[in-house]
Amino acid sequence: MLTSCPAHLFCRSTSFVSVLQRLYFVFQRTSFEFSPAGAAVFVGSLLSVWMLLNAVPLSEASKFSKYCFVSRSTMLATVLLYLIAAFKYSQVLAADKVYIADILLESDEQLQALTIMSVFNTTSDLQVTNVNGTCHKVTLVESQLVAVCGIVGNTSCCVGCHGNKRMDDNNVTCNSGCATLCTQRLLPIEVHLNIKAELTATTWDSNKTGQVQTAFGGLNGFQHFKITPLRRSNRSADFQAVLGCKCQTAKLQQLVSTLETSLGAVIQVHTAGMVTLESAEALVPYMSAPMLKCTFEEMSSGASWKMFGSNDCFELRDGSVVKVDSSCATKEKKSCIVLRLQNITNIWTGTYECGFTVGSIRHTARTHLGVAPLPEHISMKATPSTVDCSNRPSSDIVPVSVTATVQYHNSYQVYWRYKTSRCNTSSGDSLHDGCKIEDSLHDGYKMEDSLQDGYKMAISCQKSREAHFVTVTFKNIKEQEKRARLDIPVIYEGELFCKEDEDLWPNTPDGDTVIKHTCPDGRLGYQSRTCQDNTWQPVFSSCVSKHLLATLEAAQRFIMGLVSSQEAAVDIFEGLRNSSMSDGDSSGKMADLMASIHVLDVMADASESIVLQDNVLPDFINAASNLLEQTWDGVNDSIIHDMSSRYLRSVEGLVKNIRINGNKELSTHNLELKLCPGGNCRLTLFDCTLHLTTLSWVKTVAVKNLTDKLRNNFPNTTPSPVLISATLENAEESPVTIRLDFSKKQQRSPELLCVFWNTVERRWSEEGCVVRRDFDGHRSCLCDHLTPFSSLVALSNTSTESLDVLTTVGLSVSVCALLVFLLSEFAVWSAVVTTNLSHIRHTVMVNIALFLLLAHSTFLASSSLELPDEWCRIMAVSKHLFFLATFAWMLCLSVVLIHQLLLVFRPPRKRLFHVLFGIVGYVCPVIIVGCSYCYCKYTDEPYFDHRCWLVSTAPFQGSLYAFLFPVGAITLTNLFCVVVVIVTLLKSQVPEGSKETAKSILRVLVLLTPVFGLTWLPGFSLHTMDADDRLFLLTAYSFTILNSFQGLSILLTGCFADQKVREELWKIFKKDKKRAEKFNNKLEGKI
C-alpha cells in the first residue's frame, strides 16, 4: 500500500479500525496460512501502519523525515528505495506467506505516486534479502493507493522537519511547534460514491444490502456507508459511500461487475471528488465568455457537460453559445473536456457538472456559475400615453407618469432621464450640441422602489419641434448597463391627429404609431396602430400564441446548445405542427405565421452544426405545409417577400441537413419529399417530373403555393405554382445536370422561362438554366446546379386579333338571329303549339334562345368595354348564370327527345314536365352560381379575372370549374342521347335503304348539334393540347366559329328546319303580302 502526500491535497490520518479493515480485506483475498509467526507479522504490520499513518510529518520540498525517503535520481531508483524500505517492516517467514508493506511518499510531485503504482503493476517478481542475509523471491500480488494527503496553511516552517531538527541539515533547528503544526492541520479528501442498483428479477433484502456494503467497504480509505429508503418497487435501491482517497476506476468497475453478477442487478456509480474542475469566477459579467475545464487522470470512453437550473437539467452541446472541446488531454491528464460559453445572459446562471464515463461509472465535478443579470426586455408605459394639448392653452403643463416592466427581478440600480432633443440621439448616447436636458434623476434606486413608483414628469403645452422621450437605465453589480427609451407624442393646438377610438387607441398625432401591450387570452406580444393622413390605419397584431412562443423559446435554446438533443428537436417540430394546425384568433394569424417561420429559420441554422435524425421529418413536413395553407395578408409586399424567402431557405436547409436513413417519401398538400439512392433518378413531384443522374443519394422537395409570394423580378410573367429543390448527400460530387419536365398545363403556354431562386440576392435568375425543346415539341427545363428552381409563364393571351374579330362578328350575328327566332316563335305560337309535346318542345326552345341571347349580349358588353370591378363582377356572374341556364334547358330538350323516341304511346304530362324543367332550368343554375360565388367570397378566392370571366387558380380549383363540370356533364349526356337516336334510326331502316339512313343520321347531327351544345366539345379539348401544336390554332378557330354563330344555327335548325313553323311563317308572309297588295291598289286608285 502506497501513501502519497502532494502538498496541494488534503487528508487526515486513517483510523485504526479502517486500517484493520484494509488489512483484513487484503488477507481475505490472498491464501494466507495462519500461524503464531504469522500472527506476529500481522500485529507488527498493524503497529507499523498505525505509526506511519498517525506520526508522519509532511513536507513539500522533496525531503523526507524519519519515515520518508528522498530520491533525486531516476524514478526507478526511487521505487527500489521504497521497496527496500517497505520490506524492512516485514519479517520473512516462509516462501508461501503473504507480506504487507506500506510506503509513504512525501513529494511536491502530484503524479509521482500514480507513476510508482504503474511500475508496481508492471513488476512481477522481486529478489529481497532479509536481515539474516537470506534471499527470497517475492511475487507482487496487489498494490493499492491508500490515501493522498497535503498540508493546509503556511508550511514554510515544516519543510523537511521532524521534531526539532531538519532532515537535510541536522545543525539547523526547526521553529518551535513545527512538527505539531504540520500533523494537526491535515484535512481529508472525500470521494463520494452515489450507487444506484436495479434488480432484474428479485427484490431487495438485508442480505443484498450487506453484500453491497461489504464490497464497497473493502475499498481503500473507506469511511462510511449509507442506504436511502427503498423505492416502491423494492427492486431499486440507492446507496452512498465515502472514501478518504481516490480509487482506481478499473478496480471500482471490477467490484461493480462482481456485484452485478452476484446480485443479478444493473448498477451505476457516480463519483464526486475524482475529477479536477477549473472554473472562472463565481459571478461573471453579462454577455461575457467564461471557460470551465475538467481533467481526469485516467482514460475515459466519454465526456460531457450538464447544467442544472432552478428546475431543469440540460445536457450542453455545441451551439451558438456553447462550445465543447475534448481535445485538451495531456500525458498526465488523459481525459479532459473544456466548456466555453459565449455572450451568456441570465438563463445561463446555474450549477455546471462535468462528467467522464468509464463503463458504468461516471466521474463528476460541479461548480456554480452566476451571471450578473440585466433585463432581457424592458417594457415601458406612459400614463397618459399621448399628451393632448389641442384644447389647452400653451401655458398648461400636463403631468405624465412612466413605468418600466422587466422579466427578471433583481436588485438593479435604476436611473430615469427625461430629455427633449432636437438631435436624433439613441438612448444612452452622450448629449450633443442642441440637446437639452429638462430634468433627470442623478441617484440610483433599487429596482423594487424605482419601478413601482415609476418616474413622474411634466410636459409643457408650449409648441415645440423637440421630441419628448424618457430613458430608463438598469445597472447591475458589474457596473453594466441596459437602456430603453419611450417616446411621448404631444398634440399641439392646430395640428392634425386621429381621434380616440374604442378607448384603446387614444388621440394620436398624425404620423405616429401607438403600441399597446395588450393581447387576447392565450397570446403574448403587442398591438400597434398608425395614424396616417388624419385616419386610423388597420390594427397590426404582434400577439403570438403562448404555445408557439414556448416552441420558439425551445428552438432558441436548441441552437444555443442548452437543450440540443434529438428528443428536444422532435418536441420542437411537434409543437410547431400543432400550432400550425390550430385555427386560433384571426387577428393573430399573421403574427403566428411570422413566429412559425422564425422557428424554421432557427432550426435550419441549428442543423448546420447539430445533426438531426429523420424522425423529425413527419412533423416538419406537415408543419411547413400547414403554413402555406394559411392566408398571407395584412402586411405589405416587402414583408411577404421577406417571409417567403426565409421560409424557402429554412425548408431547403432542413431537408439538406436532416440525416435520412433509407428511401423515405413524404407527401402533404403543399410539400412533397422524395429520395433516390443514386444512378438514373426519375422522380415525380406533384405534376412535375425530375430527371437526374448521380452517384450519391439525392433528396428532392417540391413546394406548392409559395412562388406567388416570392418577389417576381420578371415583368409580365407568372410563376409556376410548384418549386423544386434537389440536394446531393455527397456535397463534394462534381456538378450534375438536372432536368425538369414541365406540366401539361405549362406545356400549353406560348412562352416559358426556366429560372432558379437566388437565395442570396432574393430574386429569380436564369443563370445556368435553359429551356430545351424536344423533336416532338415537348419542352423541359435544364439546370447545371441544384438550387431551388421553377418556371415562369409569360402572361401572353393565346387569342389573336382575327379570333377577336371573328368572335365579335359571330356573337353579333347570333344576337340578331336569336331575336328573329324569338319573334318567330311569338308569331306562330298559337298555330304550332297544339299538343302537350309540341308545347313542351317549343317552351324549351324559347328558353334556350332567351338565355343564350342574354349570355351572348353580356359577353359582347364585357369584351368591348373597360368596366370597373363591380360591373365586371356583375358581368361574370351574369355570364356564368346565363350560359349555365342555356345548357340546363338543352338537357331538358334531350329529355323530351328521349321521351318522344322511347315512349311513343305515352304522351307527356305538361304540368309535370313544366315543374321538372323549371327546377332544372331555373333553380339549379341559380344554386350552382350562388354557391360558387359565396365560396369564393368567403374564402378570399378570386371569382373573376380582368376579362370578367371565371378563373382557375389550380387544377380542379377555382370558379371556372363550377361552370366546366356541370357543362361537361350535360354535354356528355346530350351526346349520349344523340347516339341513342342514331342507333334507333339504324335499327328502323331496311338494309336496302342505306342512303336514306345516312341522310337521316346526317340530318340528326345537323339539327341536334347546336341545340344540344355539342359545339362546345372542341373547347374542352383545348385544355389538353399544347399551345404550340398546329392543331391548337385550328381547334381554337373551330370552337370560335361554332359557338359565336350558335344563335344563327339555332334559328336555322330550330325554326326554319321545322316544317310546321316554316308553313305558318309562310302563311303569315302571304297574308302580309296580300294586305300589302290591297294597300298598294287602294293607294294607286286614289292617285
Steps between C-alpha positions, in 0.01 A plus 500: 500500500634836399427832667577817306500851644502773234486840664189632333274206604349440842443196724503393860627191672298191439353343809627174637170335417528590132859370497379177646227479236749553218743240630222249557379562145850432364542185704156383400584527131829303536591146605635580846601210728440608859770414760643662813776646289244626259304655782814679612548633147135609490520685832832652404356617174208662678733681737724618217209621291347677800830677564541595135148640467491693822856616560620612158627854460444634147688739278470641150864530395586138418670449835429208726459454873554195711244301306543668158771442245655741250581427137659748269605244245283320254154374586617137484758562769236663715277197464781266602572705812131490589493123457805455722347725763171320478636158560697614804166513679421135425657177621544225243339188643457265205497507121128442482400767751346843430698817574345839572701821448414869514690770315459865588591745222549864588549708188386804308457277199123458468510193275804330652290255700300401192818449304640273772173310500533441128851360555368265767224380271751411228743324738449127570792360703751662740809367680499607867773428760402489863709610805658158515627530146258247362370578150134451426299519179196721555201514267300825506134399522333837542588868548254766611498873567383554857480879534606827343592773747607862510572791732266788576622851575856636523738205477831683463608395846415137443710427194707192585443530874431230754534577862745788543753415227487526122574181311711678238717680759514364856671818616195712419228512764139523391256754637336410822187291453567447132437129498187538703371763258557274203328195641203667660376703200446218254150483343337208311437443132151361459390303196124452494356196327131518405389147418174414326411131480205351312421131549380319190294226666501491880440768764732662751562351841752546780735234359535683167554827679768337708674370186512850355627650824767231542620543142535877511627486859809321374613800298804693621419801712145378568333721760127439514206353309137611476189353339200711404142371540400238247279601212145372465592218268752360757725426205692826501728628771734798537817491707765752592858424594777738602870428450795684642703472179466449131460152363583346168211481256598150386482371854167671557363362172614151595318533830183618324514216248537244776201643685289509184571131443437390857190713553351479152479876483596801289721736700605854413753697700550876495804633679584848621853591600693313232486779241680835514287797389650837417234770486477870444390740766174420673324805351581597142386810306193503278580400137845375603681185383606286799687169473484190720746210479486150644787249506530138606814290536361188331372426153123527453258387233288815505482848646220754523377814670166560669337809644252493785261792511235577756272218383661334198811312401649569157766304316726752330608451140655715231284793397510873449584553870649166607831368368621169640861393439632159606837521323688647798628172647870475596732220601429562866130585460380230266142630497404863459197703395468878471176698497505845341194722518452804278284806566316343791186655645289446812382152404855364526515542878513157662710205615729348238605135517765330293516122478731230366348161428690172537271201459215535750693755707477876453749730671359849554586841637274800555525876536254788509519774240305820540433768240463861608144553379359767274143521367443307178206721400391833642137595448419865565157657538397866532180624662354671304660341194442818296509857628198679351553877493257563213243666730740635761673835522870500428575586862356173631716217628387139474628251762622168359595183689731242339549144628731222386442126518772235481486121506772423755474674837840573647657779704592721210586862522244689292546848353233707327561786261258726318633678192371733234734494209539651157756235402447130440701348784426144601426424861816499702706704255680801633319828435624702205464866428137598458375242751345637814449313826180619665511273802690196617549269791863489603469238773438130454224314672436136568274344242219421742467865599566669170286289267196487726489876540600572142628834382286809508558806284315795349475585128424853391234575239723770353538398137845367419665294231699311760418137565401392850636169625595325821799271543532239774837342581559178695843441655610167649764409758769487228429861404344389171204695363197444282268777380157543349330806358136603479385779271202702622295656217362851558200644311535876480221741417411505130679176411338204326432192707289188512223506754468245776360168381343225715667623820813309398650737248533852643524827312821467300692750286497445128790276395551334841446136592341388826616174658285320755634202693158340523411170337211254510511214747757238405721746310797718581642799315359834399265676260586810301301751301618789288334836450553600138339792317278568799354146472557189707661216305406136566626348824811286457519222755831359617328284760640148473352184645657399833548144376681627192715732711598201715598314183703799381676523837582128483643548150717788620629288788564220253721712275686643801594148610300506822248235394622350174411133523311308234202470734494878536498541119206261470309696763570829322368384163202332666415824675537690173268256324237528771517880492469509120187284512309708755258760369555747780410867493488639147655827619819322600540261208762714330698531823484123546610452141803726550591321824463158333733600217742626766494154661583339164774757449658429839486122457651527151794696642533247783506208255825636355688391814257260675405177325125443472365149443216415264243446776439877488395486134125427530430787739734733309342430159145527635573822686666659195206396282246639745671839495436528126132422555459819699417839353805721466345846517472796731855620430668671206664316212854553622425311822332220302806476275730484801290236674473279192873522431584405860246217485660357186853532641395324820318213330784443256761512779313255722442253218869523414630450855257248646664158492255268326543124527342300222285594206224702661219689329273754663215679328271775625275749328777756446826307550624176354832336592658218303842334500702310246800277591693607192535396139242613248240664723153577369277658763147632460413780739146626470451537124869554416757234411865531600788322326846481659805274467720485808725267697371591844166535673290791384225665707231697319220711641220666305314799644163626381327834558824682579620640167223760487628639832863537385606823335459472122767704323383386153220732383196369316557146626333276754696233688418134496319388816766234566859564606748210520829475690750213478791426732782248465605301807861522383562873472843443344360322194568677173219719357213314341231596251142481612197499270147601591210410274233767499144409584235462233348832592835673462562329167198687362658837581647685202818604684685338791801613704715261704619680812641429847464691825817682604486479880775761544355767272141387565391506137437271204792439265545316169873442551589137434144409393360467147179377337550206264248394236489137384435396141137435586460851639516397867679760715709444814722700733874423523717632786863432591452568871264380773364824640119532525370539147166545331351642183345831408212520255476807280172685544410502130145453369453199276228676304595690185349807340326293235341280767381809686340644183345166414356470851349848490343448155367157585344610829338798332346277233385256770331776698307610192413142405374422851280811495351383171447152649314636802282727283422209269401277791276778630337536158425129442448391864124452488517315168783256577433428869207262466607204718673451833815377329520797264430738788786352706739495207441862396517616863843341533619653172386847604688472830816382321482793259421752775786404734747466213397850380569640849833313526625625163389855573686514834805341337505773234456773760781378726747443217451834326489730804748583779291427806571573869531207739142515621355494147754237400382282790138546388591402144690190618207385716256570216698307241546213743127487569374548141734246338428248774123551459536456121661160548243403762218559248700309237494208743122538525476485120692174492261357761204598278664331202570175688144495634361552150726229361463229763149569636311551179161390629524683833443875447677732745315677777547872444473609863748237623755591238461871568572451870794270435651720230445811712715351775771386257501813287451772759573378853809285442704766314419759766612261777825410324593860424402622846699231679813553293483877544451476878781246532744726316390803698536347845823312424665802333536304176478700175165460320577689177798638312570811294294354214192486728497123473552215744850403613692181573744534791628142484402166346137437600499818708336831421166637389555380142444141608156592633418554133707230328380209712122546451543602134721199436251266665209644296697483174588135557136422582379672182766318299368174637148598393621568146660156492171345615314679220752384241484139622119512486512627145735223399269233641188640333641523146490213248835374369436630151450855622857578598496836327185602676652388832809709442286800414297450817811478717647807338176689549494399868856624551434829327180566688606385847863616523430874557195455725673229710815711555730251326685791339676550837686169476803658322529743794564214742772361275683834511581433869694185409695630198839670472478866400781445249320209338377573148162351585461742789439801279271301271297382801483855636359631168252212481377565853465875434305457177264231629411677824500864390249407224304264727200738501481491120518120509210485744295730274563279199453164670237584759285732293546478124568125503167435675244447223202607706668819613618568151147458357349727761762763430428469129128547563571810702727622226230440236233678705731789543574495127129507407439778744790688350360447144151620605654798667701582189191462276299731718783746502534487119118547453502810711789636305 
